Amino acid sequence: MLMFGQFPARGEDLVREYRQYIGGEWVGSETLFDDLDPYRGTVMARVPAGTRADAARAVDAAAAAFPAWAELPPAEKQALFLRAADVVERRRAEIVALLAEETGCAGGFAGFQVLTATRLLRQAANWGYLPVGEVIRSDTPGTFAMALRRPLGVVAGISPWNGAHVLAWRTVVNPLAFGNTAVLKPSEEAPVSAGLLIPEIMEEAGFPPGVINVVTHAPGEAVPIADEFFDRPEVRCINFTGSSATGRILAERAGRALKRCVLELGGYNPLIVLADADVDYAVEAAAFAAFFHSGQICMSARKVLVERPVYHEFMDKLVKRAAALAVGDPADDGTVIGPLINAAALDRVSGEVREAVDAGATLLAGGDADGRCYRPTILTDVPAGARIHSEETFGPVLVAQPVDDADEAVAIANSTRYGLSAGLITGDNQRGFALARRIDSGVVHVNDQTVADEPQLPLGGMKDSGWGRSGPASMHDFTEIQWITTREGTGHFPI
Ligand code: ADP
């Protein structure tokens, strides 16, 4: 049996077995479940099918660790985060290989995940030094009034499989940097890269027991773990990255439990190409935005809106570009399009494309699968009734639509229920900036595409794409303000 950090080469006949991490201990479980390699369909690891009792112990451990962690001086927290970044960097090749094997992630996106994780840890190392409050003038003579931030307590993180490693770090690092402790529940599709790898690295970096805890669960068994999070008073916030459908369930539950929740959800992200754009650049931007990580990124471009004078040239070039993207084993150098995460995802994506074509859409590229990999697909003339017209399809599928002018593009961009990321390609940055201000989206990149993440920048959605912003801006979500006054002398009370 191999455990923790021992990654046999592919093909070696060894299945790793993992444990959960609770209160600084690696704890086993009566039942394990199979963690599958999405490209091969083989078992890559066996992972604890954790229970509500495990979640309860994890919350206990996080609550016990909270007072000391909250009080730990910033310099000591800083040293821990910096050491963790060094460990991630040292284990880069192993993490990239794991992401391919567990999540079908090709090298380009895996490298991006590792790089962004190290940058996040190094940025967050300094967040302990951000100002924690304000002095506000009081109208009461002799009163000195302050608004001081303090951590919430235990933050429960629920992480997804798609950007497994970087999003798991984001789920816990932001809360921890502001003095909270954490329980992480990773996706059942990526319990190692989005879960158990995190405390393994943090333990090596020297984080105290209980500060981070990870509970895993069998497929479809998230709810008992979430029940514990919602029922426990020590858990003050749910930090979730995932689909809008699940986000809505969690927000409803958080409302009933009067807990905070931070939600980074889905998007139907538009890329607008104006007539004055450099068409070759716009094609590169669109191919990347739509097909990087097989379109399984919340910020992936779902619709490209192109001004008519350049529409045909742009589409001809984009169709050729899409057809040339390398499809196959994510562990091979040069692969861009790896497998979708599981058979259900492949069925869903191909079903939605078929539905659109049956309803009258024109297929310009792709539309079929190579094994578990869905080929880069471009559709046009998609009727409004087809799901793909305005709902996120979590795969390499781009809808193209010509527009008469920038106003029409902005109106279409704003017509969905989502508002996560948008890109707008134009030769005129000034005009692009003015248009960006009219797009209802948490992120707009002018003269760039939709997929970007830098840990210090406030990524987050409007409308059904979520609540809250990542980075230092998350201090608002992961701390609360206390109004404290001190009074010189004695006051007069009018009764
Ligand atoms: P996807 O369908 O792409 O896996 P989800 O939003 O369902 O996206 O999954 C994101 C995370 O949410 C995963 O960790 C998953 O286990 C978790 N999850 C799914 N449903 C629930 C639920 N009802 N309560 C709590 N967590 C859930």
Coordinates of C-alpha atoms and ligand atoms in Angstrom, one line a residue:
M1 CA 0.0 0.0 0.0
L2 CA 1.3 3.4 -0.9
M3 CA 0.4 6.5 0.9
F4 CA 1.0 10.3 0.9
G5 CA 3.3 11.6 -1.7
Q6 CA 4.4 8.3 -3.2
F7 CA 3.2 8.4 -6.7
P8 CA 4.1 5.3 -8.8
A9 CA 4.7 5.7 -12.5
R10 CA 1.7 5.2 -14.7
G11 CA 1.2 1.6 -15.6
E12 CA 2.7 0.4 -12.3
D13 CA 0.3 -2.0 -10.8
L14 CA -0.2 -0.2 -7.6
V15 CA -3.3 1.6 -6.3
R16 CA -2.6 4.2 -3.7
E17 CA -4.7 4.2 -0.6
Y18 CA -5.4 7.4 1.2
R19 CA -6.6 8.5 4.6
Q20 CA -8.5 11.6 5.8
Y21 CA -6.7 14.4 7.7
I22 CA -8.4 15.4 11.0
G23 CA -6.8 17.2 13.9
G24 CA -3.3 16.7 12.5
E25 CA -3.8 12.9 12.2
W26 CA -4.2 10.7 9.1
V27 CA -7.3 8.7 9.9
G28 CA -8.6 5.7 8.1
S29 CA -12.1 4.8 7.3
E30 CA -14.1 1.6 7.3
T31 CA -15.1 2.0 3.7
L32 CA -13.0 3.2 0.7
F33 CA -14.2 4.2 -2.7
D34 CA -12.5 4.0 -6.1
D35 CA -11.0 7.2 -7.5
L36 CA -11.0 6.8 -11.3
D37 CA -8.6 8.0 -14.0
P38 CA -11.0 9.7 -16.4
Y39 CA -8.9 9.0 -19.5
R40 CA -8.4 5.3 -18.9
G41 CA -11.4 4.5 -16.7
T42 CA -9.0 2.6 -14.3
V43 CA -8.8 2.9 -10.5
M44 CA -6.0 5.3 -9.6
A45 CA -6.5 5.4 -5.8
R46 CA -8.8 4.3 -3.0
V47 CA -10.1 7.1 -0.9
P48 CA -12.0 7.1 2.4
A49 CA -15.8 7.2 2.1
G50 CA -16.0 9.6 5.0
T51 CA -19.1 10.0 7.1
R52 CA -20.9 12.7 9.0
A53 CA -19.0 11.5 12.2
D54 CA -15.7 12.3 10.4
A55 CA -17.0 15.7 9.5
A56 CA -18.0 16.2 13.2
R57 CA -14.5 15.3 14.4
A58 CA -13.0 17.6 11.7
V59 CA -15.2 20.6 12.9
D60 CA -14.2 19.8 16.5
A61 CA -10.5 19.9 15.6
A62 CA -10.8 23.1 13.6
A63 CA -12.8 24.7 16.4
A64 CA -10.1 23.7 19.0
A65 CA -7.3 25.0 16.8
F66 CA -9.1 28.3 16.1
P67 CA -8.1 30.5 19.2
A68 CA -4.4 29.9 18.9
W69 CA -4.4 30.2 15.1
A70 CA -6.3 33.4 15.2
E71 CA -3.8 34.9 17.6
L72 CA -0.6 33.6 15.8
P73 CA 1.5 36.6 14.9
P74 CA 1.5 37.5 11.2
A75 CA 5.2 36.8 10.9
E76 CA 4.7 33.2 11.9
K77 CA 1.7 32.7 9.6
Q78 CA 3.8 34.2 6.8
A79 CA 6.6 31.8 7.3
L80 CA 4.2 28.8 7.1
F81 CA 2.5 30.0 3.9
L82 CA 5.9 30.7 2.3
R83 CA 7.1 27.2 3.2
A84 CA 4.0 25.6 1.8
A85 CA 4.6 27.5 -1.5
D86 CA 8.1 26.1 -1.6
V87 CA 6.7 22.5 -1.1
V88 CA 4.2 23.0 -3.9
E89 CA 7.0 24.2 -6.2
R90 CA 9.2 21.3 -5.3
R91 CA 6.5 18.8 -6.0
R92 CA 5.4 20.4 -9.2
A93 CA 6.0 17.5 -11.6
E94 CA 4.3 15.1 -9.2
I95 CA 1.2 17.4 -8.9
V96 CA 1.0 17.8 -12.7
A97 CA 1.1 14.0 -13.1
L98 CA -1.5 13.6 -10.5
L99 CA -3.8 16.2 -12.1
A100 CA -3.6 14.3 -15.4
E101 CA -4.3 11.0 -13.8
E102 CA -7.1 12.0 -11.4
T103 CA -8.8 14.8 -13.4
G104 CA -7.7 14.4 -17.0
C105 CA -6.0 17.8 -16.9
A106 CA -3.4 18.4 -19.6
G107 CA 0.0 19.9 -18.9
G108 CA -0.8 23.5 -19.8
F109 CA -3.6 23.9 -17.2
A110 CA -1.9 21.7 -14.6
G111 CA 1.2 24.0 -14.8
F112 CA -1.1 27.0 -14.5
Q113 CA -2.7 25.5 -11.4
V114 CA 0.6 24.9 -9.7
L115 CA 2.0 28.3 -10.6
T116 CA -1.2 30.1 -9.3
A117 CA -1.2 28.0 -6.1
T118 CA 2.4 29.1 -5.3
R119 CA 1.5 32.7 -6.1
L120 CA -1.6 32.5 -3.9
L121 CA 0.4 31.1 -1.0
R122 CA 3.0 33.8 -1.3
Q123 CA 0.5 36.6 -1.6
A124 CA -1.6 35.3 1.3
A125 CA 1.6 35.1 3.4
N126 CA 1.3 38.9 3.6
W127 CA -2.4 39.3 4.2
G128 CA -1.9 38.9 7.9
Y129 CA -0.3 42.4 7.7
L130 CA -3.3 44.1 6.0
P131 CA -4.9 46.8 8.2
V132 CA -7.5 45.2 10.4
G133 CA -9.7 48.2 11.1
E134 CA -10.5 51.9 11.2
V135 CA -10.8 54.6 13.7
I136 CA -14.1 56.5 13.1
R137 CA -15.0 59.9 14.7
S138 CA -17.7 59.6 17.3
D139 CA -20.1 62.5 18.1
T140 CA -20.0 61.5 21.8
P141 CA -17.4 63.7 23.5
G142 CA -14.5 61.6 24.9
T143 CA -15.4 58.5 22.9
F144 CA -12.8 56.8 20.8
A145 CA -14.5 54.5 18.3
M146 CA -13.0 51.7 16.2
A147 CA -14.2 49.2 13.6
L148 CA -12.0 46.2 14.1
R149 CA -12.0 43.0 12.0
R150 CA -11.6 39.6 13.5
P151 CA -11.8 36.1 12.0
L152 CA -15.1 34.2 12.0
G153 CA -14.1 30.8 13.4
V154 CA -14.3 27.7 11.3
V155 CA -14.8 28.0 7.6
A156 CA -16.1 24.9 5.7
G157 CA -14.7 24.7 2.2
I158 CA -16.3 22.7 -0.6
S159 CA -14.1 22.4 -3.6
P160 CA -14.7 21.3 -7.2
W161 CA -12.8 18.9 -9.5
N162 CA -12.2 21.1 -12.5
G163 CA -9.4 23.4 -11.3
A164 CA -8.9 20.8 -8.6
H165 CA -5.6 21.8 -7.1
V166 CA -5.6 25.6 -7.4
L167 CA -9.3 25.9 -6.4
A168 CA -8.7 23.7 -3.3
W169 CA -6.0 26.0 -2.2
R170 CA -8.2 29.1 -2.9
T171 CA -11.0 27.5 -0.8
V172 CA -8.8 27.3 2.3
V173 CA -6.0 29.8 1.9
N174 CA -8.1 32.9 1.8
P175 CA -10.0 32.0 5.1
L176 CA -6.8 30.8 6.8
A177 CA -4.9 33.9 5.9
F178 CA -7.4 36.0 7.8
G179 CA -7.2 33.9 11.0
N180 CA -9.9 31.2 10.5
T181 CA -9.4 27.5 10.6
A182 CA -10.8 25.2 7.9
V183 CA -12.5 22.0 7.1
L184 CA -12.2 21.1 3.4
K185 CA -14.5 18.7 1.7
P186 CA -13.2 18.1 -1.8
S187 CA -15.1 16.9 -4.8
E188 CA -15.5 13.1 -5.0
E189 CA -14.1 13.4 -8.5
A190 CA -10.8 14.8 -7.2
P191 CA -10.4 13.8 -3.6
V192 CA -6.6 13.8 -3.7
S193 CA -5.6 16.7 -5.9
A194 CA -8.5 18.9 -4.6
G195 CA -8.3 17.6 -1.1
L196 CA -5.8 15.3 0.6
L197 CA -2.8 16.7 -1.1
I198 CA -3.4 20.1 0.6
P199 CA -2.8 18.9 4.3
E200 CA 0.0 16.7 3.2
I201 CA 1.8 19.9 1.9
M202 CA 0.7 22.0 4.9
E203 CA 1.8 19.4 7.4
E204 CA 5.2 19.4 5.8
A205 CA 5.3 23.2 5.9
G206 CA 4.6 23.0 9.6
F207 CA 1.0 24.2 10.0
P208 CA -0.3 23.3 13.5
P209 CA -2.8 20.4 13.9
G210 CA -6.4 21.3 13.4
V211 CA -5.8 24.4 11.3
I212 CA -6.6 22.4 8.1
N213 CA -8.8 19.3 8.1
V214 CA -9.9 17.3 5.1
V215 CA -12.9 14.9 4.9
T216 CA -13.6 12.9 1.8
H217 CA -16.7 11.1 0.8
A218 CA -18.1 8.6 -1.7
P219 CA -19.7 9.8 -4.9
G220 CA -23.1 11.4 -4.3
E221 CA -22.5 11.5 -0.5
A222 CA -21.7 15.2 0.0
V223 CA -25.0 16.0 1.8
P224 CA -24.3 14.3 5.2
I225 CA -20.9 16.2 5.4
A226 CA -22.7 19.4 4.5
D227 CA -25.4 18.7 7.1
E228 CA -22.7 18.7 9.8
F229 CA -21.3 22.0 8.5
F230 CA -24.8 23.6 8.6
D231 CA -25.8 22.2 11.9
R232 CA -22.6 23.2 13.8
P233 CA -22.5 26.7 15.4
E234 CA -18.7 26.7 15.2
V235 CA -18.9 26.7 11.4
R236 CA -19.5 30.4 10.5
C237 CA -19.1 30.3 6.7
I238 CA -19.3 28.0 3.8
N239 CA -16.8 28.8 1.1
F240 CA -18.0 27.1 -2.1
T241 CA -16.7 26.8 -5.7
G242 CA -18.9 24.8 -8.0
S243 CA -22.0 24.8 -10.1
S244 CA -24.8 27.4 -9.7
A245 CA -27.3 24.7 -9.1
T246 CA -25.4 23.4 -6.0
G247 CA -24.6 27.0 -5.0
R248 CA -28.3 27.8 -4.8
I249 CA -28.9 24.8 -2.6
L250 CA -26.1 25.9 -0.3
A251 CA -27.2 29.5 -0.2
E252 CA -30.8 28.4 0.8
R253 CA -29.4 26.2 3.6
A254 CA -27.0 29.0 4.7
G255 CA -30.0 31.4 4.9
R256 CA -31.9 29.0 7.2
A257 CA -28.8 28.5 9.3
L258 CA -27.9 32.2 9.3
K259 CA -24.3 31.4 8.2
R260 CA -22.3 33.3 5.6
C261 CA -21.6 31.7 2.3
V262 CA -19.2 32.7 -0.4
L263 CA -20.0 31.3 -3.8
E264 CA -17.9 31.1 -6.9
L265 CA -20.3 29.5 -9.4
G266 CA -20.9 28.9 -13.1
G267 CA -20.8 31.4 -16.0
Y268 CA -22.0 31.8 -19.6
N269 CA -19.0 33.9 -20.5
P270 CA -19.1 36.0 -23.6
L271 CA -16.1 36.9 -25.8
I272 CA -16.9 39.9 -28.0
V273 CA -14.8 40.5 -31.1
L274 CA -15.2 44.0 -32.6
A275 CA -14.6 44.9 -36.3
D276 CA -11.4 46.8 -35.4
A277 CA -9.8 43.7 -33.7
D278 CA -6.7 42.0 -34.9
V279 CA -8.5 38.9 -36.2
D280 CA -5.6 36.5 -35.9
Y281 CA -5.1 37.5 -32.3
A282 CA -8.9 37.2 -31.6
V283 CA -8.8 33.7 -33.1
E284 CA -6.0 32.7 -30.7
A285 CA -7.8 34.3 -27.8
A286 CA -11.1 32.5 -28.6
A287 CA -9.5 29.1 -29.1
F288 CA -7.8 29.4 -25.8
A289 CA -10.8 30.7 -23.9
A290 CA -13.2 28.1 -25.3
F291 CA -11.0 25.0 -25.4
F292 CA -8.3 25.3 -22.6
H293 CA -8.9 22.4 -20.2
S294 CA -11.6 21.2 -22.6
G295 CA -13.8 24.1 -21.6
Q296 CA -14.1 22.8 -18.0
I297 CA -13.3 26.1 -16.4
C298 CA -16.0 28.3 -14.9
M299 CA -14.5 31.2 -16.9
S300 CA -14.3 29.4 -20.3
A301 CA -15.9 31.4 -23.1
R302 CA -19.2 29.9 -24.0
K303 CA -20.3 32.3 -26.7
V304 CA -18.3 34.4 -29.2
L305 CA -20.1 37.5 -30.5
V306 CA -18.4 38.8 -33.6
E307 CA -19.1 42.1 -35.5
R308 CA -20.2 41.2 -39.0
P309 CA -17.4 42.8 -41.1
V310 CA -14.9 40.3 -39.6
Y311 CA -17.3 37.4 -38.8
H312 CA -16.5 35.2 -41.8
E313 CA -12.7 35.6 -41.7
F314 CA -12.7 35.0 -37.9
M315 CA -14.9 31.9 -38.1
D316 CA -12.9 30.4 -41.0
K317 CA -9.7 30.7 -39.0
L318 CA -11.2 29.6 -35.7
V319 CA -12.7 26.5 -37.2
K320 CA -9.3 25.5 -38.6
R321 CA -7.6 26.3 -35.3
A322 CA -10.1 24.2 -33.3
A323 CA -9.7 21.2 -35.6
A324 CA -5.9 21.3 -35.2
L325 CA -5.9 21.1 -31.3
A326 CA -4.3 17.9 -30.1
V327 CA -6.8 15.5 -28.5
G328 CA -5.8 12.6 -26.3
D329 CA -3.9 11.4 -23.2
P330 CA -3.5 14.4 -20.9
A331 CA -0.2 13.1 -19.7
D332 CA 1.3 13.5 -23.2
D333 CA 3.2 16.6 -24.0
G334 CA 1.3 18.8 -26.4
T335 CA -2.2 17.4 -25.6
V336 CA -4.7 20.3 -25.3
I337 CA -7.9 18.4 -25.1
G338 CA -8.0 15.6 -22.5
P339 CA -11.0 13.6 -21.4
L340 CA -14.1 15.1 -19.8
I341 CA -14.2 14.3 -16.1
N342 CA -16.6 11.3 -16.3
A343 CA -19.0 9.4 -18.5
A344 CA -21.9 11.4 -17.3
A345 CA -20.2 14.6 -18.4
L346 CA -19.5 13.2 -21.8
D347 CA -23.1 12.1 -22.2
R348 CA -24.3 15.5 -21.1
V349 CA -22.1 17.6 -23.4
S350 CA -22.8 15.4 -26.4
G351 CA -26.5 15.3 -25.6
E352 CA -26.7 19.1 -25.4
V353 CA -24.8 19.5 -28.7
R354 CA -27.1 17.0 -30.4
E355 CA -30.2 18.8 -29.0
A356 CA -29.0 22.1 -30.4
V357 CA -28.3 20.5 -33.9
D358 CA -31.7 18.8 -33.9
A359 CA -33.2 22.2 -33.1
G360 CA -31.5 23.7 -36.2
A361 CA -28.0 24.7 -35.1
T362 CA -25.2 24.4 -37.6
L363 CA -22.1 22.4 -36.5
L364 CA -18.9 24.0 -37.8
A365 CA -16.4 21.9 -36.0
G366 CA -16.2 18.8 -33.7
G367 CA -19.5 17.4 -32.5
D368 CA -18.1 14.0 -31.6
A369 CA -15.8 12.2 -29.1
D370 CA -12.5 10.4 -29.4
G371 CA -12.8 7.9 -26.6
R372 CA -13.5 9.9 -23.5
C373 CA -12.4 13.2 -25.1
Y374 CA -15.0 15.4 -26.7
R375 CA -13.5 17.2 -29.7
P376 CA -13.5 21.0 -29.8
T377 CA -16.9 22.0 -31.1
I378 CA -18.2 25.2 -32.6
L379 CA -21.9 25.8 -33.3
T380 CA -23.7 28.6 -34.9
D381 CA -27.4 29.5 -35.6
V382 CA -28.2 28.0 -32.2
P383 CA -31.9 28.6 -31.5
A384 CA -32.9 30.3 -28.3
G385 CA -34.7 27.2 -27.1
A386 CA -31.6 25.0 -27.0
R387 CA -29.9 24.8 -23.6
I388 CA -26.5 25.7 -25.1
H389 CA -27.9 29.0 -26.2
S390 CA -27.8 30.5 -22.7
E391 CA -26.8 27.7 -20.3
E392 CA -23.3 26.7 -19.3
T393 CA -22.1 23.5 -21.1
F394 CA -19.1 22.3 -19.1
G395 CA -17.1 21.1 -22.1
P396 CA -15.2 22.3 -25.2
V397 CA -18.3 23.8 -27.0
L398 CA -18.4 27.3 -28.3
V399 CA -21.5 29.0 -29.7
A400 CA -20.7 31.7 -32.4
Q401 CA -23.1 34.5 -33.3
P402 CA -22.6 37.5 -35.6
V403 CA -23.7 40.9 -34.3
D404 CA -24.5 44.2 -36.0
D405 CA -22.6 46.4 -33.5
A406 CA -21.1 46.6 -30.1
D407 CA -24.4 47.6 -28.5
E408 CA -26.0 44.4 -29.7
A409 CA -23.0 42.4 -28.4
V410 CA -23.4 44.0 -25.0
A411 CA -27.1 43.4 -24.9
I412 CA -26.6 39.7 -25.7
A413 CA -23.7 39.4 -23.2
N414 CA -26.1 40.8 -20.5
S415 CA -29.0 38.6 -21.5
T416 CA -28.1 35.5 -19.5
R417 CA -28.6 34.8 -15.8
Y418 CA -24.8 34.6 -15.3
G419 CA -22.2 37.2 -14.9
L420 CA -18.7 35.8 -14.2
S421 CA -16.2 36.7 -16.9
A422 CA -16.2 38.5 -20.2
G423 CA -13.6 39.3 -22.9
L424 CA -13.8 42.1 -25.4
I425 CA -11.3 42.3 -28.3
T426 CA -10.9 45.6 -30.0
G427 CA -8.1 47.8 -31.3
D428 CA -9.4 50.7 -29.2
N429 CA -8.8 50.2 -25.5
Q430 CA -10.6 53.5 -24.6
R431 CA -13.8 52.3 -26.3
G432 CA -13.3 48.8 -24.9
F433 CA -13.1 50.3 -21.4
A434 CA -16.3 52.2 -21.9
L435 CA -18.1 49.0 -23.1
A436 CA -16.6 46.9 -20.3
R437 CA -18.4 49.2 -17.8
R438 CA -21.7 48.3 -19.4
I439 CA -21.2 44.5 -19.1
D440 CA -22.9 42.9 -16.1
S441 CA -20.0 40.6 -15.2
G442 CA -17.7 40.3 -12.2
V443 CA -14.7 40.3 -14.5
V444 CA -14.2 42.0 -17.9
H445 CA -10.9 41.8 -19.8
V446 CA -10.4 44.3 -22.6
N447 CA -8.3 43.1 -25.5
D448 CA -8.1 39.8 -23.8
Q449 CA -10.1 36.6 -23.3
T450 CA -12.1 35.3 -20.4
V451 CA -9.9 32.8 -18.5
A452 CA -7.6 34.4 -16.0
D453 CA -6.8 34.2 -12.3
E454 CA -4.3 36.1 -10.2
P455 CA -4.5 35.5 -6.5
Q456 CA -4.4 39.2 -5.6
L457 CA -7.2 40.2 -8.0
P458 CA -10.9 40.2 -7.0
L459 CA -12.3 37.3 -9.0
G460 CA -16.0 36.6 -8.5
G461 CA -19.4 36.7 -10.1
M462 CA -22.5 38.9 -10.5
K463 CA -26.0 37.5 -10.8
D464 CA -26.2 33.7 -10.7
S465 CA -22.4 33.4 -10.9
G466 CA -22.0 34.0 -7.2
W467 CA -21.3 36.2 -4.2
G468 CA -18.0 37.4 -2.9
R469 CA -14.6 38.1 -4.4
S470 CA -11.3 36.2 -3.9
G471 CA -7.9 37.6 -2.9
P472 CA -7.4 40.3 -0.3
A473 CA -10.9 41.5 -1.0
S474 CA -12.1 38.2 0.6
M475 CA -11.2 39.8 4.0
H476 CA -14.8 41.2 3.9
D477 CA -16.2 37.7 3.7
F478 CA -13.8 35.9 6.1
T479 CA -13.7 38.4 8.9
E480 CA -16.4 40.4 10.8
I481 CA -16.3 43.9 12.1
Q482 CA -16.6 44.7 15.7
W483 CA -17.5 48.2 16.8
I484 CA -15.5 49.0 19.9
T485 CA -15.5 52.2 21.9
T486 CA -13.6 53.5 24.8
R487 CA -14.7 56.6 26.7
E488 CA -12.7 59.1 28.7
G489 CA -14.3 60.2 32.0
T490 CA -18.0 59.7 32.6
G491 CA -21.0 60.2 30.3
H492 CA -24.5 61.7 30.9
F493 CA -27.4 59.3 30.4
P494 CA -30.8 61.2 29.8
I495 CA -33.1 59.2 32.0
Ligands
ADP1 P1 -20.2 19.3 -10.6 O1 -21.6 18.9 -11.0 O2 -19.4 19.9 -11.7 O3 -19.4 18.3 -9.8 P2 -21.1 20.5 -8.1 O4 -21.4 21.9 -7.9 O5 -22.1 19.5 -8.0 O6 -20.4 20.5 -9.6 O7 -19.9 20.1 -7.2 C1 -19.0 21.0 -6.6 C2 -18.8 20.5 -5.1 O8 -20.1 20.6 -4.5 C3 -18.3 19.1 -5.0 O9 -17.4 19.1 -3.9 C4 -19.5 18.3 -4.6 O10 -19.3 17.1 -3.9 C5 -20.3 19.3 -3.8 N1 -21.7 19.1 -3.7 C6 -22.6 18.7 -4.7 N2 -23.9 18.7 -4.2 C7 -23.8 19.1 -2.9 C8 -24.8 19.3 -1.9 N3 -26.1 19.1 -2.1 N4 -24.4 19.8 -0.7 C9 -23.1 20.1 -0.5 N5 -22.1 19.9 -1.4 C10 -22.5 19.4 -2.6

